[in-house]
PDB file of C-alpha atoms and ligand atoms in Angstrom:
ATOM      1  CA  MET A 646      22.834 -20.570  10.353  1.00  0.00           C
ATOM      2  CA  ILE A 647      20.751 -18.655   7.846  1.00  0.00           C
ATOM      3  CA  LYS A 648      19.205 -21.290   5.523  1.00  0.00           C
ATOM      4  CA  LYS A 649      17.135 -19.501   2.900  1.00  0.00           C
ATOM      5  CA  ILE A 650      14.730 -16.678   2.158  1.00  0.00           C
ATOM      6  CA  GLU A 651      11.637 -17.894   3.979  1.00  0.00           C
ATOM      7  CA  HIS A 652       9.333 -15.132   2.745  1.00  0.00           C
ATOM      8  CA  ILE A 653       9.138 -11.600   1.454  1.00  0.00           C
ATOM      9  CA  GLY A 654       6.777  -9.280   3.371  1.00  0.00           C
ATOM     10  CA  ILE A 655       4.765  -6.710   1.425  1.00  0.00           C
ATOM     11  CA  ALA A 656       2.862  -3.901   3.146  1.00  0.00           C
ATOM     12  CA  VAL A 657      -0.606  -3.352   1.694  1.00  0.00           C
ATOM     13  CA  LYS A 658      -3.473  -0.984   2.467  1.00  0.00           C
ATOM     14  CA  ASN A 659      -6.282  -3.482   1.985  1.00  0.00           C
ATOM     15  CA  ILE A 660      -5.515  -7.145   2.393  1.00  0.00           C
ATOM     16  CA  GLU A 661      -8.759  -8.377   0.829  1.00  0.00           C
ATOM     17  CA  GLU A 662      -8.109  -6.423  -2.340  1.00  0.00           C
ATOM     18  CA  SER A 663      -4.444  -7.470  -2.359  1.00  0.00           C
ATOM     19  CA  ASN A 664      -5.310 -11.141  -1.777  1.00  0.00           C
ATOM     20  CA  ALA A 665      -7.415 -10.961  -4.919  1.00  0.00           C
ATOM     21  CA  LEU A 666      -4.680  -9.163  -6.809  1.00  0.00           C
ATOM     22  CA  PHE A 667      -1.882 -11.592  -5.806  1.00  0.00           C
ATOM     23  CA  THR A 668      -4.185 -14.524  -6.480  1.00  0.00           C
ATOM     24  CA  ARG A 669      -4.465 -13.275 -10.030  1.00  0.00           C
ATOM     25  CA  LEU A 670      -0.720 -12.656 -10.171  1.00  0.00           C
ATOM     26  CA  PHE A 671       0.323 -16.097  -8.884  1.00  0.00           C
ATOM     27  CA  GLY A 672      -2.602 -18.069 -10.311  1.00  0.00           C
ATOM     28  CA  LYS A 673      -3.372 -19.465  -6.865  1.00  0.00           C
ATOM     29  CA  ALA A 674      -4.876 -18.306  -3.646  1.00  0.00           C
ATOM     30  CA  GLN A 675      -3.279 -17.555  -0.251  1.00  0.00           C
ATOM     31  CA  TYR A 676      -3.037 -20.612   1.983  1.00  0.00           C
ATOM     32  CA  LYS A 677      -3.762 -18.724   5.157  1.00  0.00           C
ATOM     33  CA  VAL A 678      -4.953 -15.443   6.592  1.00  0.00           C
ATOM     34  CA  GLU A 679      -3.856 -14.711  10.148  1.00  0.00           C
ATOM     35  CA  SER A 680      -4.098 -11.772  12.526  1.00  0.00           C
ATOM     36  CA  VAL A 681      -1.162 -11.110  14.874  1.00  0.00           C
ATOM     37  CA  GLU A 682      -2.711  -8.950  17.589  1.00  0.00           C
ATOM     38  CA  SER A 683       0.599  -8.202  19.306  1.00  0.00           C
ATOM     39  CA  GLU A 684       1.951  -6.663  16.094  1.00  0.00           C
ATOM     40  CA  GLY A 685      -1.253  -4.956  15.035  1.00  0.00           C
ATOM     41  CA  VAL A 686      -1.251  -6.692  11.683  1.00  0.00           C
ATOM     42  CA  LYS A 687      -3.423  -8.880   9.517  1.00  0.00           C
ATOM     43  CA  THR A 688      -1.329 -11.191   7.296  1.00  0.00           C
ATOM     44  CA  SER A 689      -1.845 -13.627   4.456  1.00  0.00           C
ATOM     45  CA  PHE A 690       0.599 -16.083   2.935  1.00  0.00           C
ATOM     46  CA  PHE A 691       1.122 -17.387  -0.568  1.00  0.00           C
ATOM     47  CA  MET A 692       3.310 -20.420  -1.125  1.00  0.00           C
ATOM     48  CA  LEU A 693       5.687 -20.239  -4.087  1.00  0.00           C
ATOM     49  CA  GLY A 694       7.831 -23.327  -4.232  1.00  0.00           C
ATOM     50  CA  GLU A 695      10.430 -23.081  -1.447  1.00  0.00           C
ATOM     51  CA  THR A 696       9.495 -19.608  -0.416  1.00  0.00           C
ATOM     52  CA  LYS A 697       6.487 -17.463   0.409  1.00  0.00           C
ATOM     53  CA  VAL A 698       5.005 -14.022  -0.024  1.00  0.00           C
ATOM     54  CA  GLU A 699       3.449 -12.473   3.071  1.00  0.00           C
ATOM     55  CA  LEU A 700       1.009  -9.581   2.724  1.00  0.00           C
ATOM     56  CA  LEU A 701       0.605  -7.319   5.742  1.00  0.00           C
ATOM     57  CA  GLU A 702      -2.176  -4.877   6.495  1.00  0.00           C
ATOM     58  CA  ALA A 703      -2.209  -2.702   9.584  1.00  0.00           C
ATOM     59  CA  SER A 704      -5.021  -3.525  11.976  1.00  0.00           C
ATOM     60  CA  THR A 705      -4.273  -0.572  14.282  1.00  0.00           C
ATOM     61  CA  GLU A 706      -3.267   2.999  13.477  1.00  0.00           C
ATOM     62  CA  THR A 707      -0.141   2.692  15.597  1.00  0.00           C
ATOM     63  CA  SER A 708       1.210  -0.550  14.119  1.00  0.00           C
ATOM     64  CA  ALA A 709       4.582  -0.613  12.360  1.00  0.00           C
ATOM     65  CA  ILE A 710       2.786  -1.347   9.064  1.00  0.00           C
ATOM     66  CA  ALA A 711       0.552   1.738   9.431  1.00  0.00           C
ATOM     67  CA  ARG A 712       3.640   3.914  10.010  1.00  0.00           C
ATOM     68  CA  PHE A 713       5.507   2.289   7.103  1.00  0.00           C
ATOM     69  CA  ILE A 714       2.650   2.911   4.666  1.00  0.00           C
ATOM     70  CA  GLU A 715       2.282   6.459   5.887  1.00  0.00           C
ATOM     71  CA  LYS A 716       5.972   7.145   5.238  1.00  0.00           C
ATOM     72  CA  LYS A 717       6.695   5.065   2.170  1.00  0.00           C
ATOM     73  CA  GLY A 718       3.462   3.819   0.757  1.00  0.00           C
ATOM     74  CA  GLU A 719       2.723   0.214  -0.144  1.00  0.00           C
ATOM     75  CA  GLY A 720       5.603  -2.043  -1.124  1.00  0.00           C
ATOM     76  CA  ILE A 721       8.263  -4.443   0.080  1.00  0.00           C
ATOM     77  CA  HIS A 722       8.442  -4.181   3.868  1.00  0.00           C
ATOM     78  CA  HIS A 723      10.895  -6.908   4.890  1.00  0.00           C
ATOM     79  CA  ILE A 724      12.815  -9.997   3.841  1.00  0.00           C
ATOM     80  CA  ALA A 725      12.620 -12.964   6.179  1.00  0.00           C
ATOM     81  CA  TYR A 726      15.390 -15.516   6.450  1.00  0.00           C
ATOM     82  CA  GLU A 727      14.848 -18.921   7.929  1.00  0.00           C
ATOM     83  CA  VAL A 728      17.334 -19.882  10.621  1.00  0.00           C
ATOM     84  CA  ASP A 729      17.876 -23.184  12.359  1.00  0.00           C
ATOM     85  CA  ASN A 730      18.430 -21.700  15.808  1.00  0.00           C
ATOM     86  CA  ILE A 731      17.082 -18.203  16.344  1.00  0.00           C
ATOM     87  CA  GLU A 732      18.779 -17.559  19.701  1.00  0.00           C
ATOM     88  CA  GLU A 733      22.135 -18.510  18.304  1.00  0.00           C
ATOM     89  CA  GLU A 734      21.676 -16.311  15.213  1.00  0.00           C
ATOM     90  CA  MET A 735      20.517 -13.364  17.315  1.00  0.00           C
ATOM     91  CA  LYS A 736      23.656 -13.704  19.455  1.00  0.00           C
ATOM     92  CA  ARG A 737      25.914 -14.079  16.425  1.00  0.00           C
ATOM     93  CA  LEU A 738      24.449 -11.075  14.608  1.00  0.00           C
ATOM     94  CA  LYS A 739      24.571  -8.895  17.708  1.00  0.00           C
ATOM     95  CA  ASN A 740      28.233  -9.751  18.070  1.00  0.00           C
ATOM     96  CA  GLU A 741      28.698  -8.830  14.382  1.00  0.00           C
ATOM     97  CA  GLY A 742      27.375  -5.358  15.177  1.00  0.00           C
ATOM     98  CA  PHE A 743      23.839  -5.614  13.830  1.00  0.00           C
ATOM     99  CA  GLU A 744      21.101  -3.846  15.744  1.00  0.00           C
ATOM    100  CA  LEU A 745      18.364  -6.195  16.898  1.00  0.00           C
ATOM    101  CA  LEU A 746      14.910  -4.691  17.265  1.00  0.00           C
ATOM    102  CA  ASN A 747      13.929  -7.153  19.980  1.00  0.00           C
ATOM    103  CA  THR A 748      16.094  -8.706  22.661  1.00  0.00           C
ATOM    104  CA  GLN A 749      14.134 -11.954  22.745  1.00  0.00           C
ATOM    105  CA  ALA A 750      12.562 -13.934  19.911  1.00  0.00           C
ATOM    106  CA  LYS A 751       8.841 -13.305  19.801  1.00  0.00           C
ATOM    107  CA  ASP A 752       5.839 -15.026  18.281  1.00  0.00           C
ATOM    108  CA  GLY A 753       5.083 -14.160  14.688  1.00  0.00           C
ATOM    109  CA  ALA A 754       2.582 -15.281  12.074  1.00  0.00           C
ATOM    110  CA  ASP A 755       2.610 -18.669  10.413  1.00  0.00           C
ATOM    111  CA  ASN A 756       3.877 -20.657  13.449  1.00  0.00           C
ATOM    112  CA  LYS A 757       7.197 -18.835  13.701  1.00  0.00           C
ATOM    113  CA  ARG A 758       9.413 -17.359  16.302  1.00  0.00           C
ATOM    114  CA  ILE A 759      10.868 -14.130  14.933  1.00  0.00           C
ATOM    115  CA  CYS A 760      13.297 -11.264  15.462  1.00  0.00           C
ATOM    116  CA  PHE A 761      13.833  -8.144  13.376  1.00  0.00           C
ATOM    117  CA  LEU A 762      17.070  -6.318  12.616  1.00  0.00           C
ATOM    118  CA  HIS A 763      17.080  -2.556  12.361  1.00  0.00           C
ATOM    119  CA  PRO A 764      17.211  -1.498   8.694  1.00  0.00           C
ATOM    120  CA  LYS A 765      19.879   1.110   9.459  1.00  0.00           C
ATOM    121  CA  SER A 766      22.306  -1.731  10.183  1.00  0.00           C
ATOM    122  CA  THR A 767      21.320  -3.705   7.041  1.00  0.00           C
ATOM    123  CA  ASN A 768      21.528  -1.195   4.143  1.00  0.00           C
ATOM    124  CA  GLY A 769      17.973  -0.049   4.564  1.00  0.00           C
ATOM    125  CA  VAL A 770      16.301  -3.461   4.379  1.00  0.00           C
ATOM    126  CA  LEU A 771      14.268  -4.614   7.361  1.00  0.00           C
ATOM    127  CA  VAL A 772      15.429  -8.175   8.046  1.00  0.00           C
ATOM    128  CA  GLU A 773      13.364 -10.751   9.828  1.00  0.00           C
ATOM    129  CA  LEU A 774      14.876 -13.914  11.243  1.00  0.00           C
ATOM    130  CA  CYS A 775      12.379 -16.717  11.672  1.00  0.00           C
ATOM    131  CA  GLN A 776      12.397 -20.234  12.992  1.00  0.00           C
ATOM    132  CA  GLU A 777       9.502 -22.696  12.721  1.00  0.00           C
ATOM    133  CA  LYS A 778       8.039 -23.396  16.179  1.00  0.00           C
ATOM    134  CA  THR A 779       8.397 -26.967  17.307  1.00  0.00           C
ATOM    135  CA  LYS A 780       5.128 -28.367  18.583  1.00  0.00           C
TER     136      LYS A 780
HETATM  137 ZN1   ZN B2174       7.390 -11.658   7.842  1.00  0.00          ZN
END
């Protein structure tokens, strides 16, 4: 089951500058900065009530964020939905005809297991499913 919007991901060119900018915008600082080597990204998270804003900066030239900024510039990159069982949701959405970008849930930032859906199957919006990792 999809429970809520967990976060909105925004691609930025310079995460230090954008952390300062969003800190001014929200009136509070990010609660974490985290690199995800496997994705070639540096991320930061701002908590806003029930939901979050994630900033993403490319840490390698070949990362998906680098390619996104090259094509479209900075801006909203994805919307992440929290699910209670990621394997079940992946199976359900695949059966519904959505194109999954990974066949297995993988590790993401902020203690999550994640899976992306191809934007061509979701009206142009990159969708991330995420589930909090149990420790
Ligand atoms: Zn995300």
